[in-house]
mmCIF file of C-alpha atoms in Angstrom:
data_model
loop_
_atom_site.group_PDB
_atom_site.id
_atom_site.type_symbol
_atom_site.label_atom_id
_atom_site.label_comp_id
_atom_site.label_asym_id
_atom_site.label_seq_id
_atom_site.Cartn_x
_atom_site.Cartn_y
_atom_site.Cartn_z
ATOM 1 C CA UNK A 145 -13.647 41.758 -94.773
ATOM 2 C CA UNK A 146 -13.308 40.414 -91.194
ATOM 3 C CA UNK A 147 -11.942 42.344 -88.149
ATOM 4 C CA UNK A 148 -9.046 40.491 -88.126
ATOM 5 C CA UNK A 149 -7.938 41.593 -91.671
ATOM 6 C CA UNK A 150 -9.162 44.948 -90.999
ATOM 7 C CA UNK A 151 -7.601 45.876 -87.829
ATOM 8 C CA UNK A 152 -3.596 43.856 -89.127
ATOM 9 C CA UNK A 153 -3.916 46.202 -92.277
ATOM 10 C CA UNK A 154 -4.581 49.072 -90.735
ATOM 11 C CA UNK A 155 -1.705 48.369 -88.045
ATOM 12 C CA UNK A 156 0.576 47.586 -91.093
ATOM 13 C CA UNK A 157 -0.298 50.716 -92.526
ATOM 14 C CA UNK A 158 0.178 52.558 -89.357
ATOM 15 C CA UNK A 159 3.396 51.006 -88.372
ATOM 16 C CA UNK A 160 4.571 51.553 -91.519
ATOM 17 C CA UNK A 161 3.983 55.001 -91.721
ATOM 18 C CA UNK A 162 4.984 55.905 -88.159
ATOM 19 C CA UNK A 163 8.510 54.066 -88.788
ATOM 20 C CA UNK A 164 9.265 56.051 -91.557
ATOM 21 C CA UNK A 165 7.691 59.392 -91.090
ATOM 22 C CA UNK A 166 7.896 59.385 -87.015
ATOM 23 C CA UNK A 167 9.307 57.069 -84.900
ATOM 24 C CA UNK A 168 10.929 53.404 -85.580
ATOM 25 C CA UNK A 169 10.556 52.117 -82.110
ATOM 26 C CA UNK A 170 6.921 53.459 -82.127
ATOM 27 C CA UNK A 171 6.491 51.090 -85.196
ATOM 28 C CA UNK A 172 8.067 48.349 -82.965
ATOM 29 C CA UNK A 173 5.686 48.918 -80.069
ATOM 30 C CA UNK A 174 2.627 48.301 -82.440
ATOM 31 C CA UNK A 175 4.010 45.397 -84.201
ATOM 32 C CA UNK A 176 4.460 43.951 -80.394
ATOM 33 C CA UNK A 177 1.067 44.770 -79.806
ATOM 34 C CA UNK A 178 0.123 43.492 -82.435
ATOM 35 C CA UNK A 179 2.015 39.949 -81.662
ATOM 36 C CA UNK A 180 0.166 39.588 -78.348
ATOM 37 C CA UNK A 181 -3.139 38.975 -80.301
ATOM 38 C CA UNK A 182 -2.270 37.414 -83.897
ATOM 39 C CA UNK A 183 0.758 35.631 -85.381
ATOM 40 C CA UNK A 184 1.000 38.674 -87.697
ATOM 41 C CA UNK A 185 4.007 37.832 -90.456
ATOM 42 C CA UNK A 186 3.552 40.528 -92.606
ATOM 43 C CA UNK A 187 4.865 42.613 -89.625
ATOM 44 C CA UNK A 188 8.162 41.365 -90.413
ATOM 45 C CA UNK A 189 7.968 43.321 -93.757
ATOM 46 C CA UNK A 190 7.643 46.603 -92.165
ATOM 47 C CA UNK A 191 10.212 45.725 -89.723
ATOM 48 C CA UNK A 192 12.480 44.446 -92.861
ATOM 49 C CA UNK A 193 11.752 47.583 -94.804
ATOM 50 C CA UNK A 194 12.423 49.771 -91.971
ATOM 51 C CA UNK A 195 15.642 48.011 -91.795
ATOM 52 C CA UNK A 196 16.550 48.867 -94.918
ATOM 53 C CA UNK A 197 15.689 52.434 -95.103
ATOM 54 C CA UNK A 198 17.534 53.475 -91.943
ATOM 55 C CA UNK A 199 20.403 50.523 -91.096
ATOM 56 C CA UNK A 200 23.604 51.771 -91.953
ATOM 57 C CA UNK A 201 26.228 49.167 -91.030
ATOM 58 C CA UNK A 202 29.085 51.040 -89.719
ATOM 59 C CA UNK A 203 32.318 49.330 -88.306
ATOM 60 C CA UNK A 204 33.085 52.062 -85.828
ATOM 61 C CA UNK A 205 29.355 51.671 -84.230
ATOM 62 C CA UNK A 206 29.309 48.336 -82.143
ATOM 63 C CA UNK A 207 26.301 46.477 -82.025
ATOM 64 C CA UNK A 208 23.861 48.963 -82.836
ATOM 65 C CA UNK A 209 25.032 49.660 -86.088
ATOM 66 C CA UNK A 210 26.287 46.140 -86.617
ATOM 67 C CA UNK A 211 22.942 44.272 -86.615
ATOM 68 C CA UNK A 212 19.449 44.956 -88.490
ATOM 69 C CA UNK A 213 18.333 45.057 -85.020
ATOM 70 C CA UNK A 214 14.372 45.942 -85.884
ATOM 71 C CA UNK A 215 14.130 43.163 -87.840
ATOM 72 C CA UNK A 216 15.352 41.011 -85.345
ATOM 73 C CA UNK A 217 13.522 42.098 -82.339
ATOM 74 C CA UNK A 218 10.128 42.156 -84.549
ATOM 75 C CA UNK A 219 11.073 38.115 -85.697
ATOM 76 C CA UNK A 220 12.058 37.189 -82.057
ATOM 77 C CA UNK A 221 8.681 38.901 -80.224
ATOM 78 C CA UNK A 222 6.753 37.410 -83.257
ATOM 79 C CA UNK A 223 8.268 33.768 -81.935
ATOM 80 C CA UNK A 224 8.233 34.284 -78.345
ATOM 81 C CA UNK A 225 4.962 35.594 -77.694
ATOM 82 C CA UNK A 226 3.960 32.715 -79.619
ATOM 83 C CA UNK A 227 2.611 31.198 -75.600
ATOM 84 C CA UNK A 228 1.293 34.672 -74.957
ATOM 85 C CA UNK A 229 -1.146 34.438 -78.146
ATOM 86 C CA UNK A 230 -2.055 30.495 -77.223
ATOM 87 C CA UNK A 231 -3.460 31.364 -74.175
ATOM 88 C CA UNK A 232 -4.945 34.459 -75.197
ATOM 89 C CA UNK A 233 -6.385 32.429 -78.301
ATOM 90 C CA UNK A 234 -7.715 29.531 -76.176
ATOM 91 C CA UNK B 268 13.377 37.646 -94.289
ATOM 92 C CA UNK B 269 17.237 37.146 -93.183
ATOM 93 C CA UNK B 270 17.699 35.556 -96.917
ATOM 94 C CA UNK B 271 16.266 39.268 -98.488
ATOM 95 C CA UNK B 272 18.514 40.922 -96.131
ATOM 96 C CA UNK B 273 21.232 38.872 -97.028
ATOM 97 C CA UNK B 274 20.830 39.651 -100.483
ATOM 98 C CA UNK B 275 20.667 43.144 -99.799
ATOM 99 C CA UNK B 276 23.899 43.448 -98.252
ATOM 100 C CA UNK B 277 26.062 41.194 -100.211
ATOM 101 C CA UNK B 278 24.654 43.372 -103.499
ATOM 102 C CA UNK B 279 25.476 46.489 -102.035
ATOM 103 C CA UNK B 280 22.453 47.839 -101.691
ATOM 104 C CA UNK B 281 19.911 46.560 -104.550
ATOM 105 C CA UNK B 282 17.191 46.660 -102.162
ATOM 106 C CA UNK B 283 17.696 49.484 -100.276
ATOM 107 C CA UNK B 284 18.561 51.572 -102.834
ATOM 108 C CA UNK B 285 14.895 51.946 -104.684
ATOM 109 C CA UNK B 286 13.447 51.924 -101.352
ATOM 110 C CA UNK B 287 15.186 55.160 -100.298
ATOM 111 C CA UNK B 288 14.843 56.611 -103.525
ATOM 112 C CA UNK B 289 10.910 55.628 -103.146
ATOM 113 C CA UNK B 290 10.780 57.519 -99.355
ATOM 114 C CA UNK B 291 13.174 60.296 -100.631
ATOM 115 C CA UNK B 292 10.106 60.567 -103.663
ATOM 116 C CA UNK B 293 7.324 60.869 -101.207
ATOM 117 C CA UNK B 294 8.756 62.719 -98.973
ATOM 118 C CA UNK B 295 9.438 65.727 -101.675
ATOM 119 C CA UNK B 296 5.616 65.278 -102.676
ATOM 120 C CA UNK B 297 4.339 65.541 -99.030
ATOM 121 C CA UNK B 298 6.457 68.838 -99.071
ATOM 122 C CA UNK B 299 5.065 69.757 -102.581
ATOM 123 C CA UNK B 300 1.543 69.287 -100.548
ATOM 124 C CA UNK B 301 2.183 70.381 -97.615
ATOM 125 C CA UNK B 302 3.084 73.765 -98.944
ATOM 126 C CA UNK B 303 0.047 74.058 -101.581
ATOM 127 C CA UNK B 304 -2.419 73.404 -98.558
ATOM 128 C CA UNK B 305 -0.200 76.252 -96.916
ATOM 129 C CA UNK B 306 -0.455 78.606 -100.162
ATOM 130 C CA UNK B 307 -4.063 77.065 -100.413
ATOM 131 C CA UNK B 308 -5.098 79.503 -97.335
ATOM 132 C CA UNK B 309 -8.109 76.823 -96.610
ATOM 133 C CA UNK B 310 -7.431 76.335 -92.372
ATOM 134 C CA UNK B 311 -6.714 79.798 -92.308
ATOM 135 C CA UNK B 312 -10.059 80.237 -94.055
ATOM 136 C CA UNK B 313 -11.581 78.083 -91.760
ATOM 137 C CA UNK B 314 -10.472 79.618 -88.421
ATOM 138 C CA UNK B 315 -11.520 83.444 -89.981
ATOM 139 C CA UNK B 316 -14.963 82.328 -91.174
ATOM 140 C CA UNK B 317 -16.107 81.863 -87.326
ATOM 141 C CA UNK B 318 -14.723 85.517 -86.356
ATOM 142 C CA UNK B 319 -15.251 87.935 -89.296
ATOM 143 C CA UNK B 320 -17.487 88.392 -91.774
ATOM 144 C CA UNK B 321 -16.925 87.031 -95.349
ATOM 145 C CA UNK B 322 -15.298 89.890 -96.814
ATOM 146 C CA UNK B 323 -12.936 90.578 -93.859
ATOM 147 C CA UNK B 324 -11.955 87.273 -93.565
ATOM 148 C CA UNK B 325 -11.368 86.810 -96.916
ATOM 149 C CA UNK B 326 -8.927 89.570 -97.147
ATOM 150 C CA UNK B 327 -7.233 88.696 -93.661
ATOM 151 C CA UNK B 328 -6.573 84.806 -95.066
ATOM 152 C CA UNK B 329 -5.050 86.604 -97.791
ATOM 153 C CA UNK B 330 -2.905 88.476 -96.308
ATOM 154 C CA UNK B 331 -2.211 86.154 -93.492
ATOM 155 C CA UNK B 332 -1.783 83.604 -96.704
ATOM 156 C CA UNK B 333 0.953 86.070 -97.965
ATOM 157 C CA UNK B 334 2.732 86.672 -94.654
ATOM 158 C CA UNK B 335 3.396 82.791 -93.902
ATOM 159 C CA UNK B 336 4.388 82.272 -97.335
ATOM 160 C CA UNK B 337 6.857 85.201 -96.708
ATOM 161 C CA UNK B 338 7.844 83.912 -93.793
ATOM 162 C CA UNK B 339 8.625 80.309 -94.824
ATOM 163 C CA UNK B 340 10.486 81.539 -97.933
ATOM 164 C CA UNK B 341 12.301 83.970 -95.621
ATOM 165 C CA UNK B 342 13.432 81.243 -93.496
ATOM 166 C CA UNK B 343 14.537 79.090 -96.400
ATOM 167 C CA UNK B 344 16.416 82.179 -97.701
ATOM 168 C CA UNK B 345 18.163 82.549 -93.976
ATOM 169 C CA UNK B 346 19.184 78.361 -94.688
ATOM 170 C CA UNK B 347 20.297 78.689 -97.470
ATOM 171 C CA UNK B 348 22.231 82.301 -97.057
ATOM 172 C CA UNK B 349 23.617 80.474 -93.614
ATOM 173 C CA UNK B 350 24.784 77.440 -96.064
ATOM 174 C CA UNK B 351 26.326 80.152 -98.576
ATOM 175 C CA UNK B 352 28.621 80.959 -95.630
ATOM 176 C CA UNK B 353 29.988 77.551 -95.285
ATOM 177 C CA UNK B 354 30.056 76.958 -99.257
ATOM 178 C CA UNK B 355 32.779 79.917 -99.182
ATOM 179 C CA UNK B 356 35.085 77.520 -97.160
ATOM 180 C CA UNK B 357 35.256 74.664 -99.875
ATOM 181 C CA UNK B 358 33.825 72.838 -102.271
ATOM 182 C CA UNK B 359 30.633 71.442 -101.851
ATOM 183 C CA UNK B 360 27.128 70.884 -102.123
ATOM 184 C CA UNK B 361 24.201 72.027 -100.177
ATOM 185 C CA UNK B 362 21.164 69.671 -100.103
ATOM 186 C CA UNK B 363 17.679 68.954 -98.538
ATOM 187 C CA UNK B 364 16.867 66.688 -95.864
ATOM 188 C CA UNK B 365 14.493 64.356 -96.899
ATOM 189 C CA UNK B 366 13.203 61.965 -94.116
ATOM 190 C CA UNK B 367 12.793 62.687 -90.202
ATOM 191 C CA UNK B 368 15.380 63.137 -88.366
ATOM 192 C CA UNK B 369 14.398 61.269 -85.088
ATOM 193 C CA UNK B 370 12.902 58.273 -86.762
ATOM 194 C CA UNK B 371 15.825 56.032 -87.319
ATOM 195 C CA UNK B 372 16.368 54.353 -84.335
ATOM 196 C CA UNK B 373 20.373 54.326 -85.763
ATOM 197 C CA UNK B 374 20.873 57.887 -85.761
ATOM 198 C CA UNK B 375 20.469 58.355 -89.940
ATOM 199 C CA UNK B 376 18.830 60.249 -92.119
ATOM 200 C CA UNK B 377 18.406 60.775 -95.873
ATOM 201 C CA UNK B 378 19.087 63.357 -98.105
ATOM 202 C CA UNK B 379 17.904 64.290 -101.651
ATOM 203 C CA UNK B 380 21.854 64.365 -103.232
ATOM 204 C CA UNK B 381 23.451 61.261 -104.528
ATOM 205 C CA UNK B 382 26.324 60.057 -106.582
ATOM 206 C CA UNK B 383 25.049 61.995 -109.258
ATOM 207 C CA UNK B 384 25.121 64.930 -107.808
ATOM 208 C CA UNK B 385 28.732 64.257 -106.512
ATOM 209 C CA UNK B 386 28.527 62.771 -103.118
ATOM 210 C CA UNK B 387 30.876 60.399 -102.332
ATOM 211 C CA UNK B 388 31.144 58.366 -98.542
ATOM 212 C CA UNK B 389 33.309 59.622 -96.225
ATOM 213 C CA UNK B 390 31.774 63.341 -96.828
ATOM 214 C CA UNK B 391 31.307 65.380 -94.261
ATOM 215 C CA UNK B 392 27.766 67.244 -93.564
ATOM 216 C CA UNK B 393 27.080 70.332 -92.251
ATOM 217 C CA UNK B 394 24.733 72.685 -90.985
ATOM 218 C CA UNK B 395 24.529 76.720 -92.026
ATOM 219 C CA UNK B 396 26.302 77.737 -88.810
ATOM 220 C CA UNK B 397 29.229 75.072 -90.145
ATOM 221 C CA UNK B 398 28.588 72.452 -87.174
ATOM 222 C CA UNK B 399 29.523 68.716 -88.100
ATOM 223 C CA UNK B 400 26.109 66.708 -88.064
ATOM 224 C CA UNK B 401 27.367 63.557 -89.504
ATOM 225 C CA UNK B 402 29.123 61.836 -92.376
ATOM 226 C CA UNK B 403 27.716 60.793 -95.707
ATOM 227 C CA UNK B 404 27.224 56.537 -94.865
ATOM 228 C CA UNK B 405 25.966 55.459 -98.059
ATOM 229 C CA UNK B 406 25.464 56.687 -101.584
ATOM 230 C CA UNK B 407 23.070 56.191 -104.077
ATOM 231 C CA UNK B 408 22.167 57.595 -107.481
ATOM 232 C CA UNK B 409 19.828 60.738 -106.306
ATOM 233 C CA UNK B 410 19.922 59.814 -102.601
ATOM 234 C CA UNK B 411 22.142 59.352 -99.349
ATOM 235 C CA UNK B 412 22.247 58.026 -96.380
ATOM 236 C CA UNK B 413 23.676 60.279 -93.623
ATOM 237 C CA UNK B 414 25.112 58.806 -90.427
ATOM 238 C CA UNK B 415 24.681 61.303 -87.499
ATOM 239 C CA UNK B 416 27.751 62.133 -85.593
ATOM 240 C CA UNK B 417 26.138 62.159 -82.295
ATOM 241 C CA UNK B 418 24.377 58.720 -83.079
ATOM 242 C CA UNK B 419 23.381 56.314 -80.336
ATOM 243 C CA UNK B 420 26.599 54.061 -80.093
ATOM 244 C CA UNK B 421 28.975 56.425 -81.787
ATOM 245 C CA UNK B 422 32.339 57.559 -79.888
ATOM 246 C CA UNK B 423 34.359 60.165 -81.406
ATOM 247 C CA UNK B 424 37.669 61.890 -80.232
ATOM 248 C CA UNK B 425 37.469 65.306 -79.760
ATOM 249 C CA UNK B 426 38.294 68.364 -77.813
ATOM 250 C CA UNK B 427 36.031 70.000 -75.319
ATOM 251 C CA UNK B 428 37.386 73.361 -75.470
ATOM 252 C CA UNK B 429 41.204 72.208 -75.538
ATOM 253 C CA UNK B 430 40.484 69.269 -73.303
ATOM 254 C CA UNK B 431 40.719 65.739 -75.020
ATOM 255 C CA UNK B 432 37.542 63.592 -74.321
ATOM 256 C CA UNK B 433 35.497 60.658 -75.821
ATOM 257 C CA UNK B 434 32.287 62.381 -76.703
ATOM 258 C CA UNK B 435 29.484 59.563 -76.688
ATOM 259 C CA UNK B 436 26.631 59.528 -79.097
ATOM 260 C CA UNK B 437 23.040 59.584 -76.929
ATOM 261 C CA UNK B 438 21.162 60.069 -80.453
ATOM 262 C CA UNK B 439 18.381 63.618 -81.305
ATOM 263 C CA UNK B 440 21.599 65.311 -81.621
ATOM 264 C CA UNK B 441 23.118 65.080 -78.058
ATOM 265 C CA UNK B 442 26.568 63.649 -76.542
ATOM 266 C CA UNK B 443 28.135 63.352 -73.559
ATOM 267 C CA UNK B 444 31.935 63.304 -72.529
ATOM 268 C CA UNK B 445 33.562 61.938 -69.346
ATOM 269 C CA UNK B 446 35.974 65.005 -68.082
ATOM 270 C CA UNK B 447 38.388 64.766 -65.195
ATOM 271 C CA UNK B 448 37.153 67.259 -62.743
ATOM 272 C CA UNK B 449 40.364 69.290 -62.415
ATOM 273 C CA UNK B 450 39.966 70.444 -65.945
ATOM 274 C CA UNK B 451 37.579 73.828 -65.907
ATOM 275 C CA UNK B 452 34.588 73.381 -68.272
ATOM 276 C CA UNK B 453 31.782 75.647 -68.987
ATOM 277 C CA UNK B 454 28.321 75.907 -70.574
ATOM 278 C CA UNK B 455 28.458 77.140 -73.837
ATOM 279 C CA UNK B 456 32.058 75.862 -74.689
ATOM 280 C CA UNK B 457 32.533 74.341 -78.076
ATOM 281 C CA UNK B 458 33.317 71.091 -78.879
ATOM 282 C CA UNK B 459 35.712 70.265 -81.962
ATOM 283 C CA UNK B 460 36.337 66.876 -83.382
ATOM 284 C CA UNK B 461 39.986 67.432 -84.787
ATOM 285 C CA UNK B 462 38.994 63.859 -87.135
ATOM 286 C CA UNK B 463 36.918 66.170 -88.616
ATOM 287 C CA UNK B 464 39.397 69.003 -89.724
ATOM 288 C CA UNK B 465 39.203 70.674 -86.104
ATOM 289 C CA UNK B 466 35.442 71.823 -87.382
ATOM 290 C CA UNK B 467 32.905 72.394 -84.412
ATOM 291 C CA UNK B 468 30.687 69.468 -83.706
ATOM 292 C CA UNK B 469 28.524 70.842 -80.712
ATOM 293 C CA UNK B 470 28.471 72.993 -77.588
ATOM 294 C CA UNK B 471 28.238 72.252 -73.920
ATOM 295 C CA UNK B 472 25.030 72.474 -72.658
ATOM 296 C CA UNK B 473 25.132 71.249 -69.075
ATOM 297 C CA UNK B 474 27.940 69.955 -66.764
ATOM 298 C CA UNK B 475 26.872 67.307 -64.193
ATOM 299 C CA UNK B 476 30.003 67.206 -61.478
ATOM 300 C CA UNK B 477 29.982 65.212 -58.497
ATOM 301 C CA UNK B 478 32.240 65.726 -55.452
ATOM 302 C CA UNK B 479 32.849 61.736 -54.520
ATOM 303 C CA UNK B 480 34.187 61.293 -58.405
ATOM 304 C CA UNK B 481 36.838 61.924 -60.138
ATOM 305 C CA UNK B 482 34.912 63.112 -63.763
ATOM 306 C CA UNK B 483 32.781 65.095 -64.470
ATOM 307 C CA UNK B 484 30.012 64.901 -67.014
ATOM 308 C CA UNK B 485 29.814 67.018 -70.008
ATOM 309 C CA UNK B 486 26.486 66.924 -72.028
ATOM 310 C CA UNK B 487 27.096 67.751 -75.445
ATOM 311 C CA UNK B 488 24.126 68.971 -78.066
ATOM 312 C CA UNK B 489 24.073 70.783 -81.528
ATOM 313 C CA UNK B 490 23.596 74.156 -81.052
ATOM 314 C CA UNK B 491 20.386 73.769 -83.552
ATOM 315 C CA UNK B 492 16.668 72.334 -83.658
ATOM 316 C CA UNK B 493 16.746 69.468 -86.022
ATOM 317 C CA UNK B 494 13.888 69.017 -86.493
ATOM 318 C CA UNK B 495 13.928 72.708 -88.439
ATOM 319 C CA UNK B 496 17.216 71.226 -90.268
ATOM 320 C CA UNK B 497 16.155 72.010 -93.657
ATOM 321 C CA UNK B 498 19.027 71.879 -95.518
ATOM 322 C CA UNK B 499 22.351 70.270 -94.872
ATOM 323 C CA UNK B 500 25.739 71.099 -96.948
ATOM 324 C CA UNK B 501 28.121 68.020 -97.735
ATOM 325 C CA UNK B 502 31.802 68.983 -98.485
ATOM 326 C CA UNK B 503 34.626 66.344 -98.510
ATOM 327 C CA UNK B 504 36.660 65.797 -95.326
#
C-alpha cells in the first residue's frame, strides 16, 4: 500500500466522518488540503454525499439553500488548484 | 457528480433518502454504544484503579456507574416531561434528534420520525419549553429532514416583543433583527414569529445600538443548548 493511497483513504475517511458527525466545512478544509497535494476525485464523493444528507433546497432561502454548494466548491478547488498541485508535483 | 445529483433531485429524493436513513441507523447505534460503554463503568474503572484500592474502587464505579445512569435517564425524563407539556397543546409527535446539529453547513438536521410515523412537510418543530426550532423540510419513510428556523440565509417576519422586524438567520441557533432605535428593546424579550401561530421562536440576548444610526441591532438566540437538544416535538402548523 503506498503513502499516497494510505494517507487519501484515511482523509476520505476522516472527511467523511467529520462532515457528518462534526462539522461540514471542516470536511471542506481537508478535502482542500487535500487538493493542494493530489488530484483526489473521490473527494467529490464525500462532498456529493454530504450534499445529500444535509441540502435541503428551500425557495425562501436564496442561494444558500438554492445550490449543493459543497459539492460545488469541492469540484471547483479540485479544478483550480489544478496549477497549485503542478508546481508542487514538479 | 452533477448527473447523480441531478438524478437525485428530479426523483425526489431516491438518493438521499437511503442515505439519511443509513446516518439516521448509525447514529442510533453510536447512541446504543455510547450508552453501554457508559453503563459499562470501564473509564470510570480506569480513573478509580489509580486512587483506591480494588475493592473501594470497585464499589465507587458502581455507584458512580448508577448515579450517571440516573442522571442521564433523569434528564431524558425532564425532555421528555418538558415535551409532554407542549403535546397538551395539539396533536403531535415527539421525536429524537438524530444527527449533529452544527454540522450542516445549511442549518438542518435529521430526525428519527418519518412519513410513517405521520410527519408531513410544512410541520412545525419544537423544543420542551415550546420554542419554534424549525420546520419539517423533507420527509422520508422513518426519517426527516428538519430545516432550522434561524438557518444561515433564512429571514422570517416576526415580532420582537410587539415590534415588527426581519429576524435574520446567522445559523447554531442565533438571529439578528434590524430595530429602529426609538422602539425600547430589552434583553430577555421574546421573539414570536406570528407565521408560526404567534409561537415563541427565541429571546433577545444582546442589543448592539449605535448613536450615529438610526437601528439598532437585536441579536436573537434560542433560549436552549442544542447541542443537549435531545428530543424535538413536530405538530402541524
Amino acid at each position: 500500500m503506498s503513502r499516497e493511497f494510505a494517507l487519501r483513504s484515511c482523509a476520505f475517511i476522516v472527511a467523511l466522518i467529520c462532515g457528518v458527525f462534526f462539522s461540514a466545512w471542516l470536511a471542506l478544509c481537508i478535502m482542500i488540503v487535500l487538493f493542494i497535494r493530489y488530484a483526489a476525485w473521490e473527494a467529490l464523493f464525500v462532498a456529493l454525499a454530504l450534499d445529500l444528507v444535509w441540502f435541503v433546497p428551500l425557495e425562501s432561502g436564496g442561494l444558500l439553500h438554492t445550490v449543493p454548494f459543497i459539492a460545488v466548491i469541492a469540484a471547483a478547488a479540485l479544478w483550480l488548484l489544478e496549477p497549485v498541485r503542478a508546481e508542487i508535483l514538479h | 457528480m452533477a448527473a447523480l445529483l441531478a438524478i437525485d433531485i428530479s426523483t425526489g429524493g431516491i438518493l438521499r433518502a437511503p442515505l439519511r436513513a443509513m446516518l439516521v441507523r448509525v447514529s442510533s447505534g453510536m447512541n446504543a454504544i455510547g450508552i453501554r460503554i457508559g453503563e459499562s463503568g470501564y473509564f470510570a474503572s480506569k480513573r478509580s484503579l489509580a486512587r483506591e484500592n480494588a475493592r473501594l474502587e470497585a464499589e465507587i464505579a458502581q455507584l458512580n456507574e448508577r448515579d450517571a445512569a440516573r442522571d442521564s435517564l433523569e434528564r431524558e425524563n425532564e425532555m421528555l416531561r418538558a415535551l409532554t407539556r407542549v403535546v397538551g397543546s395539539g396533536a403531535g409527535i415527539s421525536a429524537p434528534v438524530r444527527s449533529s446539529l452544527g454540522a450542516s453547513p445549511y442549518g438542518t438536521f435529521l430526525v428519527g420520525v418519518g412519513r410513517a410515523e405521520g410527519v408531513s412537510e410544512g410541520n412545525i418543530v419544537l423544543t420542551g419549553a415550546g420554542f419554534v426550532v424549525g420546520t419539517v423540510a423533507e420527509v422520508h419513510e422513518h426519517t426527516a429532514a428538519i430545516a432550522m428556523l434561524f438557518a444561515p440565509g433564512i429571514t422570517i417576519e416576526a415580532l420582537v416583543g410587539d415590534i415588527p422586524a426581519a429576524v435574520e438567520g446567522q445559523g447554531g441557533g442565533n438571529a439578528r433583527a434590524q430595530i429602529p432605535r426609538a422602539a425600547i428593546v430589552t434583553e430577555g424579550m421574546t421573539v414570536s414569529a406570528p407565521g408560526y401561530g404567534g409561537r415563541h421562536i427565541g429571546v433577545v440576548g444582546k442589543i448592539d445600538s449605535d448613536a450615529a444610526r438610526s437601528e439598532q441591532t437585536a441579536y436573537i438566540s434560542l433560549p436552549i443548548n442544542l447541542s443537549s437538544l435531545m428530543f424535538v416535538y413536530i405538530a402541524p402548523l
